[in-house]
Amino acid sequence: MKHVAIAIDGPAAAGKSTVAKIVAKRLGFVYIDTGAMYRAFTWYVLHRGLDPKNEEASCSLIPEVRISLKEDGSVFVCGHDVTRAIREPLVSSNVSYIASYKGIRLALIDLQRELGEKDNCVMDGRDIGSYVLPHAEVKIFQIASVETRAKRRFLENQEKGIPTTYEEVVADVKNRDYIDSHRDFDPLMQAEDAIPLDTSDMTIEEVVDAILRIVEEKTGVKACR
Ligand code: CDP
């Protein structure tokens, strides 16, 4: 089988990673969570006592930052297990600044492309179809209303024991969407050849099935039950 890449992009908390993880498992592909990489970088900047709003200081860490995504979904940066910490509100409210710096993006995109070339993959993020993997066989742009997204993320935070109010989640989602889609280099956008999928009124299973149908149509690859 020739190498197959599936790109899933969209705004904050659109449910991309939940769906991408299941789709990857059903196809036997590797799942690559690019948001976790920007979050891990942000965690490290904070850990080093630097201000994520300071581009020069944040970019000065590029040579020392080592990020790895493990098969079990855990995330490491420079030897620290940050799997849970990268979901904390302080990281969420700062990650879009870090993700707007060209130097950091280029370094993480190199890593993403390297991982994406190794195996068949499902990669989710903001710029996968438009910039990271422009030749991906399948490109999905997953959207949902701000209210739906905030509600989903609020419940997810509750399940994980991350303390946030619904209002804080709405503000975070709107703020990140704004910064992500207005940055100069490589902003969040739908690739011309991406298929839009409005998941506002869909369950996770319905979204997974819709994506798997598109994958089969475009690549002939069938999912396992
Ligand atoms: O899961 P959620 O939608 O909350 O976000 P994420 O995928 O974990 O990404 C966190 C942040 O990283 C986003 O708000 C973007 O600022 C940035 N990001 C990016 O710029 N490009 C990507 N390919 C992935 C994430």
GROMACS .gro file of C-alpha atoms and ligand atoms in nm:
model
  250
    1MET     CA    1   0.000   0.000   0.000
    2LYS     CA    2   0.134   0.345  -0.080
    3HIS     CA    3   0.189   0.590   0.204
    4VAL     CA    4  -0.137   0.756   0.314
    5ALA     CA    5  -0.173   1.074   0.521
    6ILE     CA    6  -0.496   1.214   0.658
    7ALA     CA    7  -0.507   1.578   0.769
    8ILE     CA    8  -0.772   1.696   1.014
    9ASP     CA    9  -0.777   2.070   1.080
   10GLY     CA   10  -1.015   2.314   1.240
   11PRO     CA   11  -1.062   2.571   1.516
   12ALA     CA   12  -1.008   2.520   1.889
   13ALA     CA   13  -1.187   2.237   2.066
   14ALA     CA   14  -1.366   2.119   1.752
   15GLY     CA   15  -1.317   1.761   1.869
   16LYS     CA   16  -1.039   1.691   1.621
   17SER     CA   17  -0.811   1.495   1.850
   18THR     CA   18  -1.089   1.274   1.993
   19VAL     CA   19  -1.197   1.181   1.643
   20ALA     CA   20  -0.846   1.162   1.493
   21LYS     CA   21  -0.737   0.917   1.762
   22ILE     CA   22  -1.026   0.679   1.689
   23VAL     CA   23  -0.990   0.712   1.311
   24ALA     CA   24  -0.617   0.632   1.338
   25LYS     CA   25  -0.687   0.326   1.553
   26ARG     CA   26  -0.956   0.194   1.318
   27LEU     CA   27  -0.722   0.233   1.019
   28GLY     CA   28  -0.411   0.104   1.196
   29PHE     CA   29  -0.240   0.439   1.130
   30VAL     CA   30  -0.022   0.646   1.364
   31TYR     CA   31  -0.192   0.945   1.530
   32ILE     CA   32   0.010   1.268   1.547
   33ASP     CA   33  -0.127   1.543   1.773
   34THR     CA   34   0.049   1.861   1.656
   35GLY     CA   35  -0.138   2.077   1.909
   36ALA     CA   36   0.030   1.877   2.186
   37MET     CA   37   0.367   1.986   2.045
   38TYR     CA   38   0.280   2.358   2.062
   39ARG     CA   39   0.138   2.300   2.409
   40ALA     CA   40   0.455   2.116   2.521
   41PHE     CA   41   0.672   2.402   2.392
   42THR     CA   42   0.452   2.650   2.583
   43TRP     CA   43   0.480   2.444   2.901
   44TYR     CA   44   0.859   2.448   2.869
   45VAL     CA   45   0.872   2.826   2.820
   46LEU     CA   46   0.666   2.869   3.140
   47HIS     CA   47   0.875   2.606   3.321
   48ARG     CA   48   1.189   2.804   3.239
   49GLY     CA   49   1.026   3.115   3.389
   50LEU     CA   50   1.003   3.299   3.055
   51ASP     CA   51   0.712   3.502   2.918
   52PRO     CA   52   0.535   3.329   2.625
   53LYS     CA   53   0.438   3.674   2.494
   54ASN     CA   54   0.810   3.750   2.447
   55GLU     CA   55   0.900   3.611   2.104
   56GLU     CA   56   1.277   3.648   2.135
   57ALA     CA   57   1.294   3.479   2.475
   58SER     CA   58   1.060   3.197   2.367
   59CYS     CA   59   1.249   3.135   2.042
   60SER     CA   60   1.582   3.125   2.225
   61LEU     CA   61   1.473   2.786   2.362
   62ILE     CA   62   1.434   2.624   2.017
   63PRO     CA   63   1.780   2.455   2.022
   64GLU     CA   64   1.719   2.288   2.359
   65VAL     CA   65   1.355   2.182   2.329
   66ARG     CA   66   1.308   1.808   2.263
   67ILE     CA   67   0.949   1.692   2.227
   68SER     CA   68   0.832   1.336   2.193
   69LEU     CA   69   0.485   1.189   2.150
   70LYS     CA   70   0.457   0.831   2.278
   71GLU     CA   71   0.235   0.560   2.136
   72ASP     CA   72   0.022   0.556   2.452
   73GLY     CA   73  -0.061   0.924   2.399
   74SER     CA   74   0.178   1.060   2.661
   75VAL     CA   75   0.379   1.372   2.579
   76PHE     CA   76   0.734   1.445   2.693
   77VAL     CA   77   0.939   1.762   2.670
   78CYS     CA   78   1.308   1.749   2.766
   79GLY     CA   79   1.244   1.440   2.979
   80HIS     CA   80   0.940   1.581   3.164
   81ASP     CA   81   0.610   1.393   3.133
   82VAL     CA   82   0.372   1.683   3.055
   83THR     CA   83   0.075   1.479   2.933
   84ARG     CA   84  -0.164   1.631   3.184
   85ALA     CA   85   0.009   1.964   3.245
   86ILE     CA   86  -0.025   2.075   2.882
   87ARG     CA   87  -0.406   2.073   2.918
   88GLU     CA   88  -0.401   2.318   3.211
   89PRO     CA   89  -0.561   2.663   3.159
   90LEU     CA   90  -0.227   2.847   3.188
   91VAL     CA   91  -0.088   2.654   2.891
   92SER     CA   92  -0.414   2.691   2.692
   93SER     CA   93  -0.421   3.067   2.740
   94ASN     CA   94  -0.060   3.108   2.624
   95VAL     CA   95  -0.020   2.847   2.350
   96SER     CA   96  -0.149   3.064   2.065
   97TYR     CA   97   0.126   3.321   2.127
   98ILE     CA   98   0.391   3.051   2.107
   99ALA     CA   99   0.226   2.907   1.794
  100SER     CA  100   0.240   3.247   1.622
  101TYR     CA  101   0.623   3.259   1.622
  102LYS     CA  102   0.763   3.158   1.285
  103GLY     CA  103   1.087   3.011   1.427
  104ILE     CA  104   0.899   2.779   1.662
  105ARG     CA  105   0.649   2.679   1.392
  106LEU     CA  106   0.926   2.589   1.146
  107ALA     CA  107   1.105   2.376   1.406
  108LEU     CA  108   0.788   2.187   1.503
  109ILE     CA  109   0.674   2.150   1.141
  110ASP     CA  110   1.007   1.979   1.061
  111LEU     CA  111   0.936   1.731   1.338
  112GLN     CA  112   0.575   1.683   1.220
  113ARG     CA  113   0.684   1.613   0.862
  114GLU     CA  114   0.951   1.372   0.979
  115LEU     CA  115   0.698   1.176   1.187
  116GLY     CA  116   0.433   1.197   0.914
  117GLU     CA  117   0.662   1.047   0.650
  118LYS     CA  118   0.755   0.741   0.855
  119ASP     CA  119   0.415   0.572   0.873
  120ASN     CA  120   0.062   0.606   0.744
  121CYS     CA  121  -0.077   0.876   0.967
  122VAL     CA  122  -0.368   1.082   1.088
  123MET     CA  123  -0.236   1.426   1.184
  124ASP     CA  124  -0.453   1.694   1.341
  125GLY     CA  125  -0.393   2.065   1.389
  126ARG     CA  126  -0.459   2.400   1.223
  127ASP     CA  127  -0.235   2.397   0.915
  128ILE     CA  128  -0.184   2.032   0.829
  129GLY     CA  129  -0.376   2.032   0.499
  130SER     CA  130  -0.271   2.386   0.407
  131TYR     CA  131   0.100   2.378   0.494
  132VAL     CA  132   0.245   2.079   0.679
  133LEU     CA  133   0.121   1.801   0.449
  134PRO     CA  134  -0.010   1.976   0.136
  135HIS     CA  135  -0.018   1.641  -0.050
  136ALA     CA  136  -0.223   1.455   0.213
  137GLU     CA  137  -0.464   1.215   0.041
  138VAL     CA  138  -0.753   1.319   0.265
  139LYS     CA  139  -0.809   1.664   0.416
  140ILE     CA  140  -1.093   1.733   0.657
  141PHE     CA  141  -1.179   2.073   0.803
  142GLN     CA  142  -1.380   2.006   1.116
  143ILE     CA  143  -1.597   2.289   1.247
  144ALA     CA  144  -1.869   2.340   1.509
  145SER     CA  145  -2.033   2.642   1.671
  146VAL     CA  146  -1.841   2.819   1.948
  147GLU     CA  147  -2.106   2.710   2.201
  148THR     CA  148  -2.081   2.344   2.102
  149ARG     CA  149  -1.703   2.351   2.112
  150ALA     CA  150  -1.691   2.527   2.448
  151LYS     CA  151  -1.946   2.287   2.595
  152ARG     CA  152  -1.746   1.984   2.475
  153ARG     CA  153  -1.419   2.123   2.612
  154PHE     CA  154  -1.580   2.221   2.943
  155LEU     CA  155  -1.710   1.865   2.994
  156GLU     CA  156  -1.373   1.719   2.889
  157ASN     CA  157  -1.197   1.943   3.145
  158GLN     CA  158  -1.441   1.832   3.415
  159GLU     CA  159  -1.372   1.466   3.335
  160LYS     CA  160  -0.997   1.528   3.355
  161GLY     CA  161  -1.034   1.725   3.680
  162ILE     CA  162  -0.906   2.047   3.519
  163PRO     CA  163  -1.075   2.337   3.699
  164THR     CA  164  -1.235   2.585   3.455
  165THR     CA  165  -1.573   2.757   3.429
  166TYR     CA  166  -1.780   2.741   3.110
  167GLU     CA  167  -1.732   3.118   3.063
  168GLU     CA  168  -1.352   3.081   3.084
  169VAL     CA  169  -1.360   2.806   2.822
  170VAL     CA  170  -1.571   3.021   2.584
  171ALA     CA  171  -1.325   3.309   2.624
  172ASP     CA  172  -1.024   3.082   2.568
  173VAL     CA  173  -1.172   2.920   2.256
  174LYS     CA  174  -1.262   3.260   2.104
  175ASN     CA  175  -0.925   3.413   2.189
  176ARG     CA  176  -0.727   3.122   2.043
  177ASP     CA  177  -0.941   3.115   1.727
  178TYR     CA  178  -0.873   3.486   1.677
  179ILE     CA  179  -0.496   3.464   1.729
  180ASP     CA  180  -0.465   3.138   1.531
  181SER     CA  181  -0.648   3.275   1.227
  182HIS     CA  182  -0.484   3.621   1.231
  183ARG     CA  183  -0.115   3.533   1.273
  184ASP     CA  184   0.110   3.644   0.983
  185PHE     CA  185   0.283   3.315   0.916
  186ASP     CA  186   0.089   2.994   0.847
  187PRO     CA  187  -0.250   3.088   1.000
  188LEU     CA  188  -0.541   2.853   1.068
  189MET     CA  189  -0.727   2.813   0.739
  190GLN     CA  190  -0.917   2.562   0.535
  191ALA     CA  191  -0.707   2.418   0.251
  192GLU     CA  192  -0.871   2.467  -0.089
  193ASP     CA  193  -0.910   2.093  -0.136
  194ALA     CA  194  -1.027   2.017   0.222
  195ILE     CA  195  -1.372   1.876   0.289
  196PRO     CA  196  -1.562   2.083   0.548
  197LEU     CA  197  -1.745   1.886   0.816
  198ASP     CA  198  -1.980   2.070   1.052
  199THR     CA  199  -1.999   1.846   1.358
  200SER     CA  200  -2.226   2.071   1.571
  201ASP     CA  201  -2.511   1.819   1.561
  202MET     CA  202  -2.309   1.500   1.519
  203THR     CA  203  -2.198   1.244   1.775
  204ILE     CA  204  -1.835   1.130   1.789
  205GLU     CA  205  -1.931   0.800   1.620
  206GLU     CA  206  -2.108   0.985   1.339
  207VAL     CA  207  -1.804   1.205   1.276
  208VAL     CA  208  -1.570   0.903   1.281
  209ASP     CA  209  -1.795   0.714   1.036
  210ALA     CA  210  -1.819   1.016   0.805
  211ILE     CA  211  -1.439   1.052   0.795
  212LEU     CA  212  -1.383   0.679   0.743
  213ARG     CA  213  -1.626   0.684   0.449
  214ILE     CA  214  -1.432   0.972   0.291
  215VAL     CA  215  -1.102   0.790   0.350
  216GLU     CA  216  -1.235   0.475   0.181
  217GLU     CA  217  -1.371   0.671  -0.113
  218LYS     CA  218  -1.048   0.863  -0.168
  219THR     CA  219  -0.787   0.597  -0.091
  220GLY     CA  220  -0.960   0.260  -0.095
  221VAL     CA  221  -0.835   0.197   0.261
  222LYS     CA  222  -1.100   0.021   0.472
  223ALA     CA  223  -1.130   0.057   0.848
  224CYS     CA  224  -1.141  -0.227   1.102
  225ARG     CA  225  -1.443  -0.253   1.332
  226CDP     O1  226  -0.743   2.067   2.118
  226CDP     P1  227  -0.749   2.215   2.096
  226CDP     O2  228  -0.832   2.249   1.978
  226CDP     O3  229  -0.782   2.292   2.218
  226CDP     O4  230  -0.606   2.269   2.061
  226CDP     P2  231  -0.476   2.193   2.018
  226CDP     O5  232  -0.497   2.116   1.893
  226CDP     O6  233  -0.422   2.123   2.137
  226CDP     O7  234  -0.380   2.317   1.981
  226CDP     C1  235  -0.342   2.412   2.078
  226CDP     C2  236  -0.294   2.537   2.006
  226CDP     O8  237  -0.175   2.506   1.932
  226CDP     C3  238  -0.387   2.600   1.905
  226CDP     O9  239  -0.480   2.691   1.963
  226CDP     C4  240  -0.290   2.672   1.812
  226CDP    O10  241  -0.251   2.797   1.866
  226CDP     C5  242  -0.170   2.582   1.813
  226CDP     N1  243  -0.161   2.493   1.697
  226CDP     C6  244  -0.115   2.545   1.578
  226CDP    O11  245  -0.092   2.665   1.567
  226CDP     N2  246  -0.093   2.463   1.471
  226CDP     C7  247  -0.119   2.333   1.479
  226CDP     N3  248  -0.094   2.254   1.374
  226CDP     C8  249  -0.170   2.278   1.599
  226CDP     C9  250  -0.192   2.361   1.706
   0.00000   0.00000   0.00000
